[in-house]
Backbone as XML, in Angstrom:
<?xml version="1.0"?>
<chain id="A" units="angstrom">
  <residue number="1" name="UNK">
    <atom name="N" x="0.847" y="-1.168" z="0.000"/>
    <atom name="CA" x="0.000" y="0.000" z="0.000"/>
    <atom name="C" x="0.894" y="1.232" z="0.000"/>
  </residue>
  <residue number="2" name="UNK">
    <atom name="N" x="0.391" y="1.834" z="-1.213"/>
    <atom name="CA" x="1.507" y="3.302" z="-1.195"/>
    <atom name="C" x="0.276" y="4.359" z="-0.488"/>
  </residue>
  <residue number="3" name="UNK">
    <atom name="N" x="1.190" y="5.410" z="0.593"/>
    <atom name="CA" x="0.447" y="6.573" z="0.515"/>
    <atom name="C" x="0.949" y="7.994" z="0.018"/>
  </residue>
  <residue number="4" name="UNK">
    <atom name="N" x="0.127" y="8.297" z="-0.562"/>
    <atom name="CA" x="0.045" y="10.007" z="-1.156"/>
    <atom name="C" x="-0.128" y="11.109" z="-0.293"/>
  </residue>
  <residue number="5" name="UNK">
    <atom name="N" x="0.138" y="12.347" z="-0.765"/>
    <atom name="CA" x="-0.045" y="13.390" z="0.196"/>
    <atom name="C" x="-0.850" y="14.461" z="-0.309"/>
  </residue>
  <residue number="6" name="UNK">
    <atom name="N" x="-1.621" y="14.474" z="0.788"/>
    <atom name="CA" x="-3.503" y="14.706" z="0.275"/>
    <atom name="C" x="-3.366" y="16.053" z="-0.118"/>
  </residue>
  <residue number="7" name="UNK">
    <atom name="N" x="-3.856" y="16.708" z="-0.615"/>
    <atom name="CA" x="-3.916" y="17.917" z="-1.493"/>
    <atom name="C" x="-3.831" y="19.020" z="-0.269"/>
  </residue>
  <residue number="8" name="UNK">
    <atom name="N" x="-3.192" y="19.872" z="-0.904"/>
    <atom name="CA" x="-4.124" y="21.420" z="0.068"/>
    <atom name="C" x="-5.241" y="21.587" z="0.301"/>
  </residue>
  <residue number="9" name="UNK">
    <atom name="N" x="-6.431" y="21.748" z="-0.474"/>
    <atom name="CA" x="-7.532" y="21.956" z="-0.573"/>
    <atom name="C" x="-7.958" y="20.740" z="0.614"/>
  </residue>
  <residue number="10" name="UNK">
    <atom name="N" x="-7.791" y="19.260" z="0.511"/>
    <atom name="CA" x="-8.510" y="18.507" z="1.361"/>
    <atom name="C" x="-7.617" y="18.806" z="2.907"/>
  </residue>
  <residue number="11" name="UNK">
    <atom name="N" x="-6.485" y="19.072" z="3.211"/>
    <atom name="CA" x="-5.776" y="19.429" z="3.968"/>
    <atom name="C" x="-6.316" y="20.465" z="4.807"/>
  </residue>
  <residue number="12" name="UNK">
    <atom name="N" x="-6.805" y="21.680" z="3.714"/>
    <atom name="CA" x="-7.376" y="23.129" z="4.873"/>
    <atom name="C" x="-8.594" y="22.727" z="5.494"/>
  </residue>
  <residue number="13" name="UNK">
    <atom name="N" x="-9.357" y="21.908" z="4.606"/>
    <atom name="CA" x="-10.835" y="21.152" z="5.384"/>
    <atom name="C" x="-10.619" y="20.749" z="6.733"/>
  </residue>
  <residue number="14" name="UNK">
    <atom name="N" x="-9.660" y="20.272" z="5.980"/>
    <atom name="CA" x="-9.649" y="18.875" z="7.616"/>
    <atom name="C" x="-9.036" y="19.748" z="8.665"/>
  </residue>
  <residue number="15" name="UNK">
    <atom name="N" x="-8.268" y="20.410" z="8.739"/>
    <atom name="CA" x="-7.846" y="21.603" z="9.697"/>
    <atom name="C" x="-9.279" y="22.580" z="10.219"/>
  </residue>
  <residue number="16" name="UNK">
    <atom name="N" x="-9.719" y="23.000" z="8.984"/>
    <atom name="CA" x="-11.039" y="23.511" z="9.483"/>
    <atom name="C" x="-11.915" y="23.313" z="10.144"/>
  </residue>
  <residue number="17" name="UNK">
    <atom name="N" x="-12.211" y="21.893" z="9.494"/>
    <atom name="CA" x="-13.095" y="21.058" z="10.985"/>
    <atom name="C" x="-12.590" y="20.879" z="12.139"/>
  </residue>
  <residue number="18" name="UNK">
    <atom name="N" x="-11.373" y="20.790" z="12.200"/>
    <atom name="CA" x="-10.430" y="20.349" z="13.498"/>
    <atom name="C" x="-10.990" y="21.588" z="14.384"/>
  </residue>
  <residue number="19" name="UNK">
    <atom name="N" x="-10.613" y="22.629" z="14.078"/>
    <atom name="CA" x="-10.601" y="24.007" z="14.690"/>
    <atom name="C" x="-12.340" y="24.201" z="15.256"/>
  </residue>
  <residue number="20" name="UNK">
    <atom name="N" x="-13.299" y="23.685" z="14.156"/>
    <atom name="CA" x="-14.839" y="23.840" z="14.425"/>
    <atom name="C" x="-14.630" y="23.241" z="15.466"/>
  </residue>
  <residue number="21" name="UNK">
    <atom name="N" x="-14.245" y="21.636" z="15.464"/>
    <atom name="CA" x="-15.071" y="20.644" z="16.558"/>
    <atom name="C" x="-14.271" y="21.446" z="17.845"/>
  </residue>
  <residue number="22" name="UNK">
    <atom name="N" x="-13.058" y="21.754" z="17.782"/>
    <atom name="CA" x="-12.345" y="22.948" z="18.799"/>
    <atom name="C" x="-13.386" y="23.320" z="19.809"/>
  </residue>
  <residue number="23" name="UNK">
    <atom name="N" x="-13.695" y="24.401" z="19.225"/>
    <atom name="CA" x="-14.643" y="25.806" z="19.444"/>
    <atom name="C" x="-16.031" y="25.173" z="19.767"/>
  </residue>
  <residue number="24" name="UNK">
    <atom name="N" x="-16.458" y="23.799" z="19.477"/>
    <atom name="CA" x="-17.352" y="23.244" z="19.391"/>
    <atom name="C" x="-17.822" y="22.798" z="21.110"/>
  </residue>
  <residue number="25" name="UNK">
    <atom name="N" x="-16.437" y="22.113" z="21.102"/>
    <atom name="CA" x="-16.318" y="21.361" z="22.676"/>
    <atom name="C" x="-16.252" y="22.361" z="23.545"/>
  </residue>
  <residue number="26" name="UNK">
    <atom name="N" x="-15.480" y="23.429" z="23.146"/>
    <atom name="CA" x="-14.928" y="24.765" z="24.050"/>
    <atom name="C" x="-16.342" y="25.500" z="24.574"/>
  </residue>
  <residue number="27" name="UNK">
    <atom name="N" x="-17.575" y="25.205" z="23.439"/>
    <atom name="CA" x="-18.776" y="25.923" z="23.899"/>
    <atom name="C" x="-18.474" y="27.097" z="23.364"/>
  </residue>
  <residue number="28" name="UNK">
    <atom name="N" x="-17.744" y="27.370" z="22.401"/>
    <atom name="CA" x="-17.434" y="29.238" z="22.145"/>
    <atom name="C" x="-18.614" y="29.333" z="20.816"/>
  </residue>
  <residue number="29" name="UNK">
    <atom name="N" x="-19.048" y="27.733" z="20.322"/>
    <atom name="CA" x="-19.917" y="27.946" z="19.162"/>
    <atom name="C" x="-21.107" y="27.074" z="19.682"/>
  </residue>
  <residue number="30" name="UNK">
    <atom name="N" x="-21.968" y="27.369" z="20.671"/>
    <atom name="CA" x="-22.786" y="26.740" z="20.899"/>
    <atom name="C" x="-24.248" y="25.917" z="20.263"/>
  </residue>
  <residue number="31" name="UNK">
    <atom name="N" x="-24.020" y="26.814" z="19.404"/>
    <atom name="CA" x="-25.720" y="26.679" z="18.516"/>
    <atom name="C" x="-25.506" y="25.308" z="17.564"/>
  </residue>
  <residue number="32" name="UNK">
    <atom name="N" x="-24.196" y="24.706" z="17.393"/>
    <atom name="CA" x="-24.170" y="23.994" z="16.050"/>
    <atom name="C" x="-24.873" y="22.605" z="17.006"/>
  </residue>
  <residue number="33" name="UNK">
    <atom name="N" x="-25.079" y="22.177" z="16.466"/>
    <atom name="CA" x="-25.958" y="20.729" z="16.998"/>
    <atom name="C" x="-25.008" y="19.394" z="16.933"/>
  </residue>
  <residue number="34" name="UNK">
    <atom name="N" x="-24.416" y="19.485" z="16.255"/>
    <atom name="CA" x="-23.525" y="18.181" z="15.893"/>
    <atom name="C" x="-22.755" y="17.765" z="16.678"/>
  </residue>
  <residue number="35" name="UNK">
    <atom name="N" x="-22.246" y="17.048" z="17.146"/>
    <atom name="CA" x="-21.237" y="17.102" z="18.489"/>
    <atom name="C" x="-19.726" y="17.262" z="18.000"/>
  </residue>
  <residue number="36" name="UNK">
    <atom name="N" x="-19.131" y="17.813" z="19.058"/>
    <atom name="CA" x="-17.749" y="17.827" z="17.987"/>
    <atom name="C" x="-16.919" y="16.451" z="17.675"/>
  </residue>
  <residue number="37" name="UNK">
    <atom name="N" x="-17.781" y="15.380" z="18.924"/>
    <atom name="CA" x="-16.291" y="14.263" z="18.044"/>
    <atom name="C" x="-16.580" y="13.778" z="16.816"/>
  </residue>
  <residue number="38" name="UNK">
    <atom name="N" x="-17.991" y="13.865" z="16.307"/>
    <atom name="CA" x="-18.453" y="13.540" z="15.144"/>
    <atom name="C" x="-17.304" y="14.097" z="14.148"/>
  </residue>
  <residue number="39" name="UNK">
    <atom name="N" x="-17.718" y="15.201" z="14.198"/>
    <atom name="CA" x="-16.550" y="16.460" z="13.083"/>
    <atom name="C" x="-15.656" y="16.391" z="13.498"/>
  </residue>
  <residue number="40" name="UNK">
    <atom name="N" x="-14.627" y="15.896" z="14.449"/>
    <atom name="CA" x="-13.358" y="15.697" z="14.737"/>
    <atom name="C" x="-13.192" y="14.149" z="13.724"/>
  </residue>
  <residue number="41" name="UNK">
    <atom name="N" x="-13.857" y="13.235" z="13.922"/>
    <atom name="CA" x="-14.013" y="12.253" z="13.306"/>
    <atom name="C" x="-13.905" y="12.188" z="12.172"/>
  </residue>
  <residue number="42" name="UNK">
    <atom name="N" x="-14.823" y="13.445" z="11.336"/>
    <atom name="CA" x="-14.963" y="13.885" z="10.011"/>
    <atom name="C" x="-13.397" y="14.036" z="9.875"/>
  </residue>
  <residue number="43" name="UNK">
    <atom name="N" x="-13.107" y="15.191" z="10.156"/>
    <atom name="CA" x="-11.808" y="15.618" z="9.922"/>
    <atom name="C" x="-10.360" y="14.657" z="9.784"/>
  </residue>
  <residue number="44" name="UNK">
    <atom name="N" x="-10.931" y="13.953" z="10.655"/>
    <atom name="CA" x="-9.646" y="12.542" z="10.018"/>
    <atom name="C" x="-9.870" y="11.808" z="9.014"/>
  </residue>
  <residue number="45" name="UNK">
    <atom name="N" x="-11.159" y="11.094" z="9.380"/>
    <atom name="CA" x="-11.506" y="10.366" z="7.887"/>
    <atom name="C" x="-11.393" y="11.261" z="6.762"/>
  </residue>
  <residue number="46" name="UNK">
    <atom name="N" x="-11.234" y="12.496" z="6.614"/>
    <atom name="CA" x="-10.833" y="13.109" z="5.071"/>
    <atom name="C" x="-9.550" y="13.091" z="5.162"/>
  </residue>
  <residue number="47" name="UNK">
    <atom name="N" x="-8.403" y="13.649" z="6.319"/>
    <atom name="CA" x="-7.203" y="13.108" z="6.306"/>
    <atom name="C" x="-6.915" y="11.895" z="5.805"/>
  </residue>
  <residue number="48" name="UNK">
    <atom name="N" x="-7.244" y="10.913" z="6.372"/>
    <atom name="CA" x="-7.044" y="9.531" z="6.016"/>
    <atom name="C" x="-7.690" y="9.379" z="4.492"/>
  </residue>
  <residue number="49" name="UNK">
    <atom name="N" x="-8.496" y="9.702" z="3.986"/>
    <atom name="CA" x="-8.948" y="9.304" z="2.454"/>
    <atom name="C" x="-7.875" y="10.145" z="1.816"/>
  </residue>
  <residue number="50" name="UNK">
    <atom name="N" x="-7.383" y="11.116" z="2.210"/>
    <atom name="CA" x="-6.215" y="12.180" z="1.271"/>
    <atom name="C" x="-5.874" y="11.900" z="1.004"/>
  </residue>
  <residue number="51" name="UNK">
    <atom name="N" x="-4.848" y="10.411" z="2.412"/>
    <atom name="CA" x="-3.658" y="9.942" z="2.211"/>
    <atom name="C" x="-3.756" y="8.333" z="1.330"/>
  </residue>
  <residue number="52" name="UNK">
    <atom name="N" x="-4.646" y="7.907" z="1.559"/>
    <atom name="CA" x="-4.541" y="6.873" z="0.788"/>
    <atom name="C" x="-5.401" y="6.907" z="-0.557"/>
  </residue>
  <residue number="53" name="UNK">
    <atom name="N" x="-6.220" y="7.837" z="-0.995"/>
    <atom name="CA" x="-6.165" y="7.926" z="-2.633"/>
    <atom name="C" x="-5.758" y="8.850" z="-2.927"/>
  </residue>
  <residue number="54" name="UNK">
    <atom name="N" x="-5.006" y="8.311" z="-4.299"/>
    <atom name="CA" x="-3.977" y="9.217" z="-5.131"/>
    <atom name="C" x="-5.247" y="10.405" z="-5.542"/>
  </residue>
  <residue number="55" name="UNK">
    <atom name="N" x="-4.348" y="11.728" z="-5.567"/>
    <atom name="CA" x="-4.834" y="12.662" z="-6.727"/>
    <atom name="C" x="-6.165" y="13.183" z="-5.545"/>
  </residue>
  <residue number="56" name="UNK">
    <atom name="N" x="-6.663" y="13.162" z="-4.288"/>
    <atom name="CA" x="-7.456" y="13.989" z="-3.571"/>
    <atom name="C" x="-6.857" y="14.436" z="-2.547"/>
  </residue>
</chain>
């Protein structure tokens, strides 16, 4: 199994969410409904799909 190195674009996502589910747990963004480990969750599984298919 080769891995690749996931694009920028899928890279700033996954940082982005990182930072949401953050602010999420912190209570500084209270209104979102989702819990943050969900979207912390999110945020890896797109890490992890970056890295193992080519070209996303």
């Amino acid at each position: 199994m080769y891995l690749s190195r996931p694009t920028q674009a899928v890279f700033v996502i996954a940082v982005l969410l990182a930072i949401a589910a953050l602010l999420i747990f912190l209570n500084i963004l209270p209104f979102v409904a989702i819990p943050s480990f969900w979207i912390m969750t999110t945020a890896f599984v797109l890490l992890l799909l970056g890295n193992l298919v080519k070209g996303m």
